[in-house]
Each structure stands twice: as structure tokens, then as C-alpha cells.
Amino acid sequence: MNNLTPNRRAFVKQTSVAAMTALSASRVISANEKVRIAHVGLGGRGTTLLKNTLRIPDFEIVALCDLREDRLKRAMGVCAEEGRSPKTHTDLATMVEKEQLDGVIVATEVGNHAKVVIPILEAGLHCFSEKPMDSTVEKVDAIVKAARKAKGIYQVGFQRRYNPTFHQGIELAQGGQYGPIMFLQGHWYFSGGMGNGGWVRNVDMSGGKLVEQACHHMDVFTWVMNDHPVQCQAMGRITFDHNRDVEHLAEDHSSLNFYFKNGVILSYSHFALLPPQFNNEKLWVMKKDGLLSLNEGIAFERTDPKTGDPKQYAEETDFYKGTFDQFEAFARHIRNGEKPLSNVETARISTLTALMGHQAMYNRAKQQYEPGMIGWDDIGTTTDPA
């Protein structure tokens, strides 16, 4: 058994080298200046991100924007604890016009990402947006088209792209050690309802719970394969007792098989409402001569039964690991004109893969979850590279 965790300082140095693709910056930022940032969307997740960015020395938080005054008031309280007093706005266009910004961090509901992200990119600003890109293929494609021609960078909150443990695991998965990849397997299990009481249960706003949350895992597996799947077979179910005040309800259980063009199969399940002892996530890459546990940072070699069993798993890595690092990187990317590790092309594949899974199991006309199979060409994306 091998621990995969590399030295974090070496990783940070590695991700900032000149090998990254340079982009046009909106403004030249001198060494003595801070990167001027605004936050849009200050609900639960948005406030968490604000707390992270307040700890980044290279950031100056100059403005906050939300439609709700109570959220702005709460966010200002968080800033005051750190001795900060940014301006507040309830209108995005007004904020962009009045404040001299370098970049904007977006944490609105998923289904509102496109309507916020696209104007930011069109204004020539850098944009960090929470994952997934948006809740429909059409809106994802709209963001992709805007980001591909934008002057500023577009970074998406798939924080595992900034987690050193995953980087070394991906390197082993894609390398020749342990032989070729045979199959992939993963799951994410929760004792809670994964947003049953809020906008996440609304498919039109979240894309479904597989899309809103398990897109993190879709990002890792498509990263391993360096490609999108070509087919998906999926089943989903609603087990939570909802008051049906939402037309299109999100699933809370799903089971999927993705098929890649080289024959590798990803078997994946996403379950809520389990006993708390089962709260965990697994991301496994099975190669011919060993198994890689990406979230634990461990490689298990095949062993002769006569020589003894493999050691037990170590503790799992923190799900949020990489969140702070991605904002450190966002500031560095802006300052140095670097292409983010989690960028429009990687996030596009991750989000569309998750949307593909939801489309395979959800009959929108009937408002029912039922077994189904679709191909990549069936999801209707217009932004596949030529």
C-alpha cells in the first residue's frame, strides 16, 4: 500500500509555472496592488466562500452583491469581524459599473449561474463560479461560448483540481504503473437529504442532485479518463416525502453506469437518507495490477494471498480540502495570466457528464424517474470541439 500525498508546497509551485496557457488580463496589477474582488450570491455556500477569500492576503474584497438585504447584512458582519467594509449592491450591473473590479466570485443558485457569469465575462472581468456550470445543457453551452472568447479567466469550483492528493492519484491512474485501467467505481452516501428543503430539490434550479453535488465526482472520473463518456445507463428515485410545490423534483437516490469509448465502465451511486455511519465517498480506479483510492490518497497493489492481506484504508481526505487553495490559485491566475486547472473545458465535460446522467433517468414530460439510456450525442450540446 502506497500513500499518494505529495508535498503541498511543491504542488503549489508546480501549478504556477509558466507552462500554463497565458491569457489576456483585464488590468495589469502591480506587485504592490491587491486583486480587487467582489462576491455575488451570499447564501450559505456564498458566505462560506467569503470566509475563505477574506483569508487570502492577495485579495481585497471591495464589493458584495445579493438580491436579499438580510444576506448582505450577514455578509457585512462577517467582513467586519476581519476589519473589512466592502460596498454592498443589490444589482449586478450597477456594481460592475461603479466598482473597479478585477474579478468576481459567483455563488448564486446553479440555475442562475449563466445569467450572472456571462455578463461578468463580457465585461472583461475574471470570474470564479461555483460548480456545476449551470443546470441545463443550453445554459452550459452559453457560458462555454462566452468563456472561450472572454478576455478574463473563467475558473469553476471543482476544488479537487487544487487538491495535491488527487493530482498524484490522477498521475498514477493515467500512467503506466499498475497497468491499464480496467474499470472505475464511485459512490457518495449521505444521512441527510442533500438540500431537500431548498432550491436544490428543484431540477430547474439545480439540474438534479447528481448534477448539483456529484458533479465533483464526475469531474474526477472524466479527469482520470481525459474524456467524456459516450453512453450512460441510469436509474433514479425520489424517496423523500415532499410537498409537491416544485414541478420538477430532484432525485435523492441514483445509480448509473457510464461507458467510455475505450471500453472502461464507471459504476456510480449517489444516495441520501442513510444512517449516519454510512456518510462517505469513494472514488476508485481499478487497474490491472492494483487499485487506486483517489479520495484517500492510497494505492493498493495486488498481493499474493500467501503473503498477507493489504493494509486497512487510512482516514478519508477532507471533502472541502482544496477550497482555500483554489482561491489562492484564483488570485495567482489573475495576477499571472494563467489558465486555471479547473477551467471552461474541464468544467464543461464534468457538468455535461452529470447532466447526461440526469437526462438518462428523468422523463421530463412525465415528471418521473425511470430507467433509461442515452448517448453523448443525445444531450444536445453545441460546444463539442471540432
PDB file of N, CA, C and O in Angstrom, residues 230-301:
ATOM      1  N   VAL A 230     -19.379   8.082 -23.562  1.00  0.00           N
ATOM      2  CA  VAL A 230     -20.163   8.062 -24.803  1.00  0.00           C
ATOM      3  C   VAL A 230     -21.574   7.542 -24.591  1.00  0.00           C
ATOM      4  O   VAL A 230     -22.458   7.781 -25.413  1.00  0.00           O
ATOM      5  N   GLN A 231     -21.803   6.823 -23.481  1.00  0.00           N
ATOM      6  CA  GLN A 231     -23.143   6.329 -23.176  1.00  0.00           C
ATOM      7  C   GLN A 231     -23.364   6.349 -21.678  1.00  0.00           C
ATOM      8  O   GLN A 231     -22.411   6.286 -20.887  1.00  0.00           O
ATOM      9  N   CYS A 232     -24.630   6.426 -21.284  1.00  0.00           N
ATOM     10  CA  CYS A 232     -24.985   6.371 -19.869  1.00  0.00           C
ATOM     11  C   CYS A 232     -26.285   5.610 -19.692  1.00  0.00           C
ATOM     12  O   CYS A 232     -27.270   5.860 -20.386  1.00  0.00           O
ATOM     13  N   GLN A 233     -26.271   4.679 -18.761  1.00  0.00           N
ATOM     14  CA  GLN A 233     -27.475   3.958 -18.335  1.00  0.00           C
ATOM     15  C   GLN A 233     -27.741   4.363 -16.894  1.00  0.00           C
ATOM     16  O   GLN A 233     -26.840   4.291 -16.051  1.00  0.00           O
ATOM     17  N   ALA A 234     -28.947   4.822 -16.576  1.00  0.00           N
ATOM     18  CA  ALA A 234     -29.180   5.388 -15.250  1.00  0.00           C
ATOM     19  C   ALA A 234     -30.582   5.110 -14.739  1.00  0.00           C
ATOM     20  O   ALA A 234     -31.531   4.946 -15.505  1.00  0.00           O
ATOM     21  N   MET A 235     -30.684   5.056 -13.418  1.00  0.00           N
ATOM     22  CA  MET A 235     -31.962   4.957 -12.726  1.00  0.00           C
ATOM     23  C   MET A 235     -31.938   5.912 -11.546  1.00  0.00           C
ATOM     24  O   MET A 235     -30.905   6.075 -10.898  1.00  0.00           O
ATOM     25  N   GLY A 236     -33.078   6.544 -11.269  1.00  0.00           N
ATOM     26  CA  GLY A 236     -33.172   7.441 -10.139  1.00  0.00           C
ATOM     27  C   GLY A 236     -34.513   7.294  -9.448  1.00  0.00           C
ATOM     28  O   GLY A 236     -35.468   6.732  -9.999  1.00  0.00           O
ATOM     29  N   ARG A 237     -34.583   7.827  -8.221  1.00  0.00           N
ATOM     30  CA  ARG A 237     -35.816   7.675  -7.452  1.00  0.00           C
ATOM     31  C   ARG A 237     -35.928   8.797  -6.438  1.00  0.00           C
ATOM     32  O   ARG A 237     -34.914   9.270  -5.900  1.00  0.00           O
ATOM     33  N   ILE A 238     -37.153   9.236  -6.161  1.00  0.00           N
ATOM     34  CA  ILE A 238     -37.438  10.160  -5.077  1.00  0.00           C
ATOM     35  C   ILE A 238     -38.017   9.348  -3.920  1.00  0.00           C
ATOM     36  O   ILE A 238     -39.051   8.710  -4.048  1.00  0.00           O
ATOM     37  N   THR A 239     -37.312   9.333  -2.790  1.00  0.00           N
ATOM     38  CA  THR A 239     -37.804   8.609  -1.619  1.00  0.00           C
ATOM     39  C   THR A 239     -38.237   9.561  -0.504  1.00  0.00           C
ATOM     40  O   THR A 239     -38.960   9.160   0.393  1.00  0.00           O
ATOM     41  N   PHE A 240     -37.786  10.821  -0.565  1.00  0.00           N
ATOM     42  CA  PHE A 240     -38.142  11.811   0.440  1.00  0.00           C
ATOM     43  C   PHE A 240     -39.580  12.269   0.238  1.00  0.00           C
ATOM     44  O   PHE A 240     -40.023  12.466  -0.897  1.00  0.00           O
ATOM     45  N   ASP A 241     -40.324  12.426   1.327  1.00  0.00           N
ATOM     46  CA  ASP A 241     -41.740  12.812   1.254  1.00  0.00           C
ATOM     47  C   ASP A 241     -41.842  14.330   1.090  1.00  0.00           C
ATOM     48  O   ASP A 241     -41.804  15.090   2.058  1.00  0.00           O
ATOM     49  N   HIS A 242     -41.984  14.790  -0.153  1.00  0.00           N
ATOM     50  CA  HIS A 242     -42.070  16.220  -0.450  1.00  0.00           C
ATOM     51  C   HIS A 242     -43.522  16.695  -0.451  1.00  0.00           C
ATOM     52  O   HIS A 242     -44.439  15.944  -0.785  1.00  0.00           O
ATOM     53  N   ASN A 243     -43.714  17.952  -0.102  1.00  0.00           N
ATOM     54  CA  ASN A 243     -44.929  18.644  -0.506  1.00  0.00           C
ATOM     55  C   ASN A 243     -44.686  19.096  -1.935  1.00  0.00           C
ATOM     56  O   ASN A 243     -43.747  19.849  -2.190  1.00  0.00           O
ATOM     57  N   ARG A 244     -45.463  18.655  -2.867  1.00  0.00           N
ATOM     58  CA  ARG A 244     -45.135  18.860  -4.275  1.00  0.00           C
ATOM     59  C   ARG A 244     -45.413  20.297  -4.720  1.00  0.00           C
ATOM     60  O   ARG A 244     -46.317  20.583  -5.484  1.00  0.00           O
ATOM     61  N   ASP A 245     -44.589  21.186  -4.168  1.00  0.00           N
ATOM     62  CA  ASP A 245     -44.706  22.585  -4.563  1.00  0.00           C
ATOM     63  C   ASP A 245     -43.712  22.943  -5.654  1.00  0.00           C
ATOM     64  O   ASP A 245     -43.613  24.085  -6.066  1.00  0.00           O
ATOM     65  N   VAL A 246     -42.951  21.966  -6.108  1.00  0.00           N
ATOM     66  CA  VAL A 246     -41.994  22.151  -7.199  1.00  0.00           C
ATOM     67  C   VAL A 246     -42.392  21.219  -8.332  1.00  0.00           C
ATOM     68  O   VAL A 246     -42.621  20.031  -8.118  1.00  0.00           O
ATOM     69  N   GLU A 247     -42.475  21.751  -9.547  1.00  0.00           N
ATOM     70  CA  GLU A 247     -42.938  20.927 -10.671  1.00  0.00           C
ATOM     71  C   GLU A 247     -41.978  19.788 -10.972  1.00  0.00           C
ATOM     72  O   GLU A 247     -42.389  18.649 -11.173  1.00  0.00           O
ATOM     73  N   HIS A 248     -40.680  20.115 -11.003  1.00  0.00           N
ATOM     74  CA  HIS A 248     -39.678  19.097 -11.350  1.00  0.00           C
ATOM     75  C   HIS A 248     -38.786  18.854 -10.144  1.00  0.00           C
ATOM     76  O   HIS A 248     -37.855  19.607  -9.865  1.00  0.00           O
ATOM     77  N   LEU A 249     -39.073  17.776  -9.423  1.00  0.00           N
ATOM     78  CA  LEU A 249     -38.356  17.455  -8.197  1.00  0.00           C
ATOM     79  C   LEU A 249     -37.078  16.676  -8.483  1.00  0.00           C
ATOM     80  O   LEU A 249     -37.050  15.806  -9.353  1.00  0.00           O
ATOM     81  N   ALA A 250     -36.042  16.977  -7.711  1.00  0.00           N
ATOM     82  CA  ALA A 250     -34.763  16.285  -7.860  1.00  0.00           C
ATOM     83  C   ALA A 250     -34.801  14.932  -7.162  1.00  0.00           C
ATOM     84  O   ALA A 250     -35.482  14.743  -6.159  1.00  0.00           O
ATOM     85  N   GLU A 251     -34.058  14.010  -7.709  1.00  0.00           N
ATOM     86  CA  GLU A 251     -33.921  12.679  -7.130  1.00  0.00           C
ATOM     87  C   GLU A 251     -33.094  12.728  -5.844  1.00  0.00           C
ATOM     88  O   GLU A 251     -32.304  13.647  -5.654  1.00  0.00           O
ATOM     89  N   ASP A 252     -33.271  11.738  -4.969  1.00  0.00           N
ATOM     90  CA  ASP A 252     -32.371  11.614  -3.823  1.00  0.00           C
ATOM     91  C   ASP A 252     -31.624  10.285  -3.816  1.00  0.00           C
ATOM     92  O   ASP A 252     -30.775  10.055  -2.961  1.00  0.00           O
ATOM     93  N   HIS A 253     -31.929   9.403  -4.763  1.00  0.00           N
ATOM     94  CA  HIS A 253     -31.171   8.170  -4.969  1.00  0.00           C
ATOM     95  C   HIS A 253     -30.942   8.005  -6.470  1.00  0.00           C
ATOM     96  O   HIS A 253     -31.867   8.200  -7.264  1.00  0.00           O
ATOM     97  N   SER A 254     -29.741   7.612  -6.850  1.00  0.00           N
ATOM     98  CA  SER A 254     -29.481   7.328  -8.268  1.00  0.00           C
ATOM     99  C   SER A 254     -28.364   6.300  -8.397  1.00  0.00           C
ATOM    100  O   SER A 254     -27.461   6.224  -7.557  1.00  0.00           O
ATOM    101  N   SER A 255     -28.453   5.523  -9.455  1.00  0.00           N
ATOM    102  CA  SER A 255     -27.448   4.511  -9.776  1.00  0.00           C
ATOM    103  C   SER A 255     -27.188   4.580 -11.267  1.00  0.00           C
ATOM    104  O   SER A 255     -28.132   4.551 -12.067  1.00  0.00           O
ATOM    105  N   LEU A 256     -25.912   4.696 -11.650  1.00  0.00           N
ATOM    106  CA  LEU A 256     -25.565   4.958 -13.046  1.00  0.00           C
ATOM    107  C   LEU A 256     -24.379   4.121 -13.503  1.00  0.00           C
ATOM    108  O   LEU A 256     -23.488   3.790 -12.709  1.00  0.00           O
ATOM    109  N   ASN A 257     -24.372   3.822 -14.793  1.00  0.00           N
ATOM    110  CA  ASN A 257     -23.208   3.231 -15.457  1.00  0.00           C
ATOM    111  C   ASN A 257     -22.846   4.103 -16.653  1.00  0.00           C
ATOM    112  O   ASN A 257     -23.696   4.341 -17.520  1.00  0.00           O
ATOM    113  N   PHE A 258     -21.617   4.589 -16.666  1.00  0.00           N
ATOM    114  CA  PHE A 258     -21.107   5.366 -17.796  1.00  0.00           C
ATOM    115  C   PHE A 258     -20.124   4.497 -18.580  1.00  0.00           C
ATOM    116  O   PHE A 258     -19.319   3.770 -17.996  1.00  0.00           O
ATOM    117  N   TYR A 259     -20.205   4.604 -19.891  1.00  0.00           N
ATOM    118  CA  TYR A 259     -19.355   3.804 -20.783  1.00  0.00           C
ATOM    119  C   TYR A 259     -18.476   4.754 -21.587  1.00  0.00           C
ATOM    120  O   TYR A 259     -18.974   5.660 -22.263  1.00  0.00           O
ATOM    121  N   PHE A 260     -17.146   4.560 -21.492  1.00  0.00           N
ATOM    122  CA  PHE A 260     -16.195   5.383 -22.241  1.00  0.00           C
ATOM    123  C   PHE A 260     -15.784   4.666 -23.530  1.00  0.00           C
ATOM    124  O   PHE A 260     -15.887   3.446 -23.642  1.00  0.00           O
ATOM    125  N   LYS A 261     -15.321   5.448 -24.495  1.00  0.00           N
ATOM    126  CA  LYS A 261     -15.091   4.885 -25.825  1.00  0.00           C
ATOM    127  C   LYS A 261     -13.984   3.844 -25.861  1.00  0.00           C
ATOM    128  O   LYS A 261     -13.905   3.060 -26.805  1.00  0.00           O
ATOM    129  N   ASN A 262     -13.124   3.800 -24.836  1.00  0.00           N
ATOM    130  CA  ASN A 262     -12.084   2.763 -24.794  1.00  0.00           C
ATOM    131  C   ASN A 262     -12.570   1.508 -24.071  1.00  0.00           C
ATOM    132  O   ASN A 262     -11.792   0.593 -23.824  1.00  0.00           O
ATOM    133  N   GLY A 263     -13.868   1.466 -23.715  1.00  0.00           N
ATOM    134  CA  GLY A 263     -14.442   0.281 -23.094  1.00  0.00           C
ATOM    135  C   GLY A 263     -14.487   0.311 -21.585  1.00  0.00           C
ATOM    136  O   GLY A 263     -15.099  -0.571 -20.966  1.00  0.00           O
ATOM    137  N   VAL A 264     -13.869   1.297 -20.947  1.00  0.00           N
ATOM    138  CA  VAL A 264     -13.887   1.393 -19.487  1.00  0.00           C
ATOM    139  C   VAL A 264     -15.285   1.796 -19.015  1.00  0.00           C
ATOM    140  O   VAL A 264     -15.917   2.686 -19.584  1.00  0.00           O
ATOM    141  N   ILE A 265     -15.761   1.150 -17.957  1.00  0.00           N
ATOM    142  CA  ILE A 265     -17.074   1.424 -17.381  1.00  0.00           C
ATOM    143  C   ILE A 265     -16.899   2.071 -16.014  1.00  0.00           C
ATOM    144  O   ILE A 265     -16.085   1.626 -15.198  1.00  0.00           O
ATOM    145  N   LEU A 266     -17.663   3.133 -15.757  1.00  0.00           N
ATOM    146  CA  LEU A 266     -17.761   3.750 -14.442  1.00  0.00           C
ATOM    147  C   LEU A 266     -19.097   3.350 -13.828  1.00  0.00           C
ATOM    148  O   LEU A 266     -20.157   3.646 -14.384  1.00  0.00           O
ATOM    149  N   SER A 267     -19.053   2.651 -12.692  1.00  0.00           N
ATOM    150  CA  SER A 267     -20.257   2.300 -11.939  1.00  0.00           C
ATOM    151  C   SER A 267     -20.355   3.260 -10.763  1.00  0.00           C
ATOM    152  O   SER A 267     -19.429   3.377  -9.963  1.00  0.00           O
ATOM    153  N   TYR A 268     -21.500   3.972 -10.656  1.00  0.00           N
ATOM    154  CA  TYR A 268     -21.598   5.053  -9.677  1.00  0.00           C
ATOM    155  C   TYR A 268     -22.969   5.079  -9.010  1.00  0.00           C
ATOM    156  O   TYR A 268     -23.986   4.833  -9.663  1.00  0.00           O
ATOM    157  N   SER A 269     -22.985   5.386  -7.706  1.00  0.00           N
ATOM    158  CA  SER A 269     -24.243   5.536  -6.985  1.00  0.00           C
ATOM    159  C   SER A 269     -24.187   6.766  -6.088  1.00  0.00           C
ATOM    160  O   SER A 269     -23.137   7.134  -5.558  1.00  0.00           O
ATOM    161  N   HIS A 270     -25.359   7.406  -5.906  1.00  0.00           N
ATOM    162  CA  HIS A 270     -25.473   8.667  -5.174  1.00  0.00           C
ATOM    163  C   HIS A 270     -26.733   8.575  -4.318  1.00  0.00           C
ATOM    164  O   HIS A 270     -27.848   8.694  -4.828  1.00  0.00           O
ATOM    165  N   PHE A 271     -26.567   8.327  -3.008  1.00  0.00           N
ATOM    166  CA  PHE A 271     -27.698   8.017  -2.138  1.00  0.00           C
ATOM    167  C   PHE A 271     -27.773   8.998  -0.970  1.00  0.00           C
ATOM    168  O   PHE A 271     -26.746   9.379  -0.397  1.00  0.00           O
ATOM    169  N   ALA A 272     -28.998   9.365  -0.614  1.00  0.00           N
ATOM    170  CA  ALA A 272     -29.262  10.192   0.563  1.00  0.00           C
ATOM    171  C   ALA A 272     -30.058   9.393   1.590  1.00  0.00           C
ATOM    172  O   ALA A 272     -30.451   8.248   1.347  1.00  0.00           O
ATOM    173  N   LEU A 273     -30.278  10.009   2.766  1.00  0.00           N
ATOM    174  CA  LEU A 273     -31.176   9.478   3.790  1.00  0.00           C
ATOM    175  C   LEU A 273     -30.722   8.127   4.347  1.00  0.00           C
ATOM    176  O   LEU A 273     -31.535   7.273   4.683  1.00  0.00           O
ATOM    177  N   LEU A 274     -29.410   7.938   4.466  1.00  0.00           N
ATOM    178  CA  LEU A 274     -28.852   6.709   5.014  1.00  0.00           C
ATOM    179  C   LEU A 274     -28.496   6.913   6.491  1.00  0.00           C
ATOM    180  O   LEU A 274     -28.372   8.049   6.956  1.00  0.00           O
ATOM    181  N   PRO A 275     -28.299   5.848   7.246  1.00  0.00           N
ATOM    182  CA  PRO A 275     -27.816   6.006   8.624  1.00  0.00           C
ATOM    183  C   PRO A 275     -26.475   6.748   8.635  1.00  0.00           C
ATOM    184  O   PRO A 275     -25.686   6.617   7.696  1.00  0.00           O
ATOM    185  N   PRO A 276     -26.214   7.536   9.657  1.00  0.00           N
ATOM    186  CA  PRO A 276     -25.009   8.383   9.665  1.00  0.00           C
ATOM    187  C   PRO A 276     -23.703   7.612   9.569  1.00  0.00           C
ATOM    188  O   PRO A 276     -22.697   8.154   9.114  1.00  0.00           O
ATOM    189  N   GLN A 277     -23.717   6.334   9.963  1.00  0.00           N
ATOM    190  CA  GLN A 277     -22.490   5.539   9.860  1.00  0.00           C
ATOM    191  C   GLN A 277     -22.021   5.352   8.421  1.00  0.00           C
ATOM    192  O   GLN A 277     -20.876   4.986   8.173  1.00  0.00           O
ATOM    193  N   PHE A 278     -22.917   5.616   7.476  1.00  0.00           N
ATOM    194  CA  PHE A 278     -22.596   5.379   6.067  1.00  0.00           C
ATOM    195  C   PHE A 278     -22.227   6.655   5.315  1.00  0.00           C
ATOM    196  O   PHE A 278     -22.105   6.635   4.093  1.00  0.00           O
ATOM    197  N   ASN A 279     -22.071   7.774   6.019  1.00  0.00           N
ATOM    198  CA  ASN A 279     -21.626   9.009   5.365  1.00  0.00           C
ATOM    199  C   ASN A 279     -20.204   8.829   4.845  1.00  0.00           C
ATOM    200  O   ASN A 279     -19.255   8.770   5.623  1.00  0.00           O
ATOM    201  N   ASN A 280     -20.035   8.725   3.549  1.00  0.00           N
ATOM    202  CA  ASN A 280     -18.682   8.634   3.000  1.00  0.00           C
ATOM    203  C   ASN A 280     -18.717   8.790   1.482  1.00  0.00           C
ATOM    204  O   ASN A 280     -19.784   8.771   0.854  1.00  0.00           O
ATOM    205  N   GLU A 281     -17.539   8.954   0.913  1.00  0.00           N
ATOM    206  CA  GLU A 281     -17.393   8.992  -0.537  1.00  0.00           C
ATOM    207  C   GLU A 281     -16.244   8.088  -0.937  1.00  0.00           C
ATOM    208  O   GLU A 281     -15.258   7.940  -0.202  1.00  0.00           O
ATOM    209  N   LYS A 282     -16.368   7.458  -2.091  1.00  0.00           N
ATOM    210  CA  LYS A 282     -15.319   6.595  -2.628  1.00  0.00           C
ATOM    211  C   LYS A 282     -15.116   6.913  -4.099  1.00  0.00           C
ATOM    212  O   LYS A 282     -16.079   7.075  -4.849  1.00  0.00           O
ATOM    213  N   LEU A 283     -13.871   7.009  -4.498  1.00  0.00           N
ATOM    214  CA  LEU A 283     -13.510   7.176  -5.907  1.00  0.00           C
ATOM    215  C   LEU A 283     -12.363   6.213  -6.191  1.00  0.00           C
ATOM    216  O   LEU A 283     -11.220   6.447  -5.779  1.00  0.00           O
ATOM    217  N   TRP A 284     -12.675   5.123  -6.861  1.00  0.00           N
ATOM    218  CA  TRP A 284     -11.709   4.061  -7.093  1.00  0.00           C
ATOM    219  C   TRP A 284     -11.384   3.939  -8.582  1.00  0.00           C
ATOM    220  O   TRP A 284     -12.267   4.019  -9.437  1.00  0.00           O
ATOM    221  N   VAL A 285     -10.109   3.725  -8.858  1.00  0.00           N
ATOM    222  CA  VAL A 285      -9.650   3.390 -10.199  1.00  0.00           C
ATOM    223  C   VAL A 285      -9.017   2.010 -10.112  1.00  0.00           C
ATOM    224  O   VAL A 285      -7.984   1.832  -9.457  1.00  0.00           O
ATOM    225  N   MET A 286      -9.639   1.014 -10.741  1.00  0.00           N
ATOM    226  CA  MET A 286      -9.097  -0.338 -10.738  1.00  0.00           C
ATOM    227  C   MET A 286      -8.240  -0.540 -11.972  1.00  0.00           C
ATOM    228  O   MET A 286      -8.724  -0.452 -13.107  1.00  0.00           O
ATOM    229  N   LYS A 287      -6.937  -0.766 -11.738  1.00  0.00           N
ATOM    230  CA  LYS A 287      -6.025  -1.051 -12.836  1.00  0.00           C
ATOM    231  C   LYS A 287      -5.688  -2.537 -12.818  1.00  0.00           C
ATOM    232  O   LYS A 287      -6.069  -3.264 -11.889  1.00  0.00           O
ATOM    233  N   LYS A 288      -4.990  -2.994 -13.813  1.00  0.00           N
ATOM    234  CA  LYS A 288      -4.734  -4.431 -13.944  1.00  0.00           C
ATOM    235  C   LYS A 288      -4.007  -4.995 -12.731  1.00  0.00           C
ATOM    236  O   LYS A 288      -4.293  -6.107 -12.280  1.00  0.00           O
ATOM    237  N   ASP A 289      -3.091  -4.213 -12.176  1.00  0.00           N
ATOM    238  CA  ASP A 289      -2.257  -4.725 -11.083  1.00  0.00           C
ATOM    239  C   ASP A 289      -2.419  -3.976  -9.772  1.00  0.00           C
ATOM    240  O   ASP A 289      -1.563  -4.034  -8.891  1.00  0.00           O
ATOM    241  N   GLY A 290      -3.501  -3.239  -9.612  1.00  0.00           N
ATOM    242  CA  GLY A 290      -3.696  -2.532  -8.353  1.00  0.00           C
ATOM    243  C   GLY A 290      -4.915  -1.638  -8.379  1.00  0.00           C
ATOM    244  O   GLY A 290      -5.491  -1.377  -9.439  1.00  0.00           O
ATOM    245  N   LEU A 291      -5.320  -1.175  -7.186  1.00  0.00           N
ATOM    246  CA  LEU A 291      -6.460  -0.287  -7.054  1.00  0.00           C
ATOM    247  C   LEU A 291      -5.993   1.028  -6.454  1.00  0.00           C
ATOM    248  O   LEU A 291      -5.242   1.048  -5.464  1.00  0.00           O
ATOM    249  N   LEU A 292      -6.446   2.152  -7.044  1.00  0.00           N
ATOM    250  CA  LEU A 292      -6.134   3.479  -6.540  1.00  0.00           C
ATOM    251  C   LEU A 292      -7.379   4.055  -5.877  1.00  0.00           C
ATOM    252  O   LEU A 292      -8.430   4.145  -6.498  1.00  0.00           O
ATOM    253  N   SER A 293      -7.266   4.425  -4.608  1.00  0.00           N
ATOM    254  CA  SER A 293      -8.342   5.116  -3.904  1.00  0.00           C
ATOM    255  C   SER A 293      -8.001   6.598  -3.934  1.00  0.00           C
ATOM    256  O   SER A 293      -7.180   7.080  -3.151  1.00  0.00           O
ATOM    257  N   LEU A 294      -8.617   7.336  -4.860  1.00  0.00           N
ATOM    258  CA  LEU A 294      -8.220   8.720  -5.118  1.00  0.00           C
ATOM    259  C   LEU A 294      -8.534   9.640  -3.949  1.00  0.00           C
ATOM    260  O   LEU A 294      -7.750  10.534  -3.632  1.00  0.00           O
ATOM    261  N   ASN A 295      -9.693   9.466  -3.306  1.00  0.00           N
ATOM    262  CA  ASN A 295     -10.052  10.375  -2.224  1.00  0.00           C
ATOM    263  C   ASN A 295      -9.254  10.106  -0.953  1.00  0.00           C
ATOM    264  O   ASN A 295      -9.111  10.985  -0.103  1.00  0.00           O
ATOM    265  N   GLU A 296      -8.691   8.903  -0.813  1.00  0.00           N
ATOM    266  CA  GLU A 296      -7.883   8.579   0.355  1.00  0.00           C
ATOM    267  C   GLU A 296      -6.390   8.738   0.091  1.00  0.00           C
ATOM    268  O   GLU A 296      -5.588   8.743   1.024  1.00  0.00           O
ATOM    269  N   GLY A 297      -6.012   8.850  -1.172  1.00  0.00           N
ATOM    270  CA  GLY A 297      -4.610   9.002  -1.494  1.00  0.00           C
ATOM    271  C   GLY A 297      -3.806   7.750  -1.234  1.00  0.00           C
ATOM    272  O   GLY A 297      -2.683   7.807  -0.718  1.00  0.00           O
ATOM    273  N   ILE A 298      -4.363   6.599  -1.588  1.00  0.00           N
ATOM    274  CA  ILE A 298      -3.708   5.328  -1.308  1.00  0.00           C
ATOM    275  C   ILE A 298      -3.763   4.438  -2.546  1.00  0.00           C
ATOM    276  O   ILE A 298      -4.766   4.401  -3.257  1.00  0.00           O
ATOM    277  N   ALA A 299      -2.667   3.730  -2.799  1.00  0.00           N
ATOM    278  CA  ALA A 299      -2.632   2.724  -3.861  1.00  0.00           C
ATOM    279  C   ALA A 299      -2.488   1.347  -3.232  1.00  0.00           C
ATOM    280  O   ALA A 299      -1.636   1.138  -2.359  1.00  0.00           O
ATOM    281  N   PHE A 300      -3.330   0.411  -3.646  1.00  0.00           N
ATOM    282  CA  PHE A 300      -3.262  -0.958  -3.166  1.00  0.00           C
ATOM    283  C   PHE A 300      -2.783  -1.849  -4.301  1.00  0.00           C
ATOM    284  O   PHE A 300      -3.466  -1.984  -5.321  1.00  0.00           O
ATOM    285  N   GLU A 301      -1.634  -2.460  -4.112  1.00  0.00           N
ATOM    286  CA  GLU A 301      -1.116  -3.380  -5.121  1.00  0.00           C
ATOM    287  C   GLU A 301      -1.769  -4.744  -4.923  1.00  0.00           C
ATOM    288  O   GLU A 301      -2.160  -5.124  -3.826  1.00  0.00           O
TER     289      GLU A 301
END
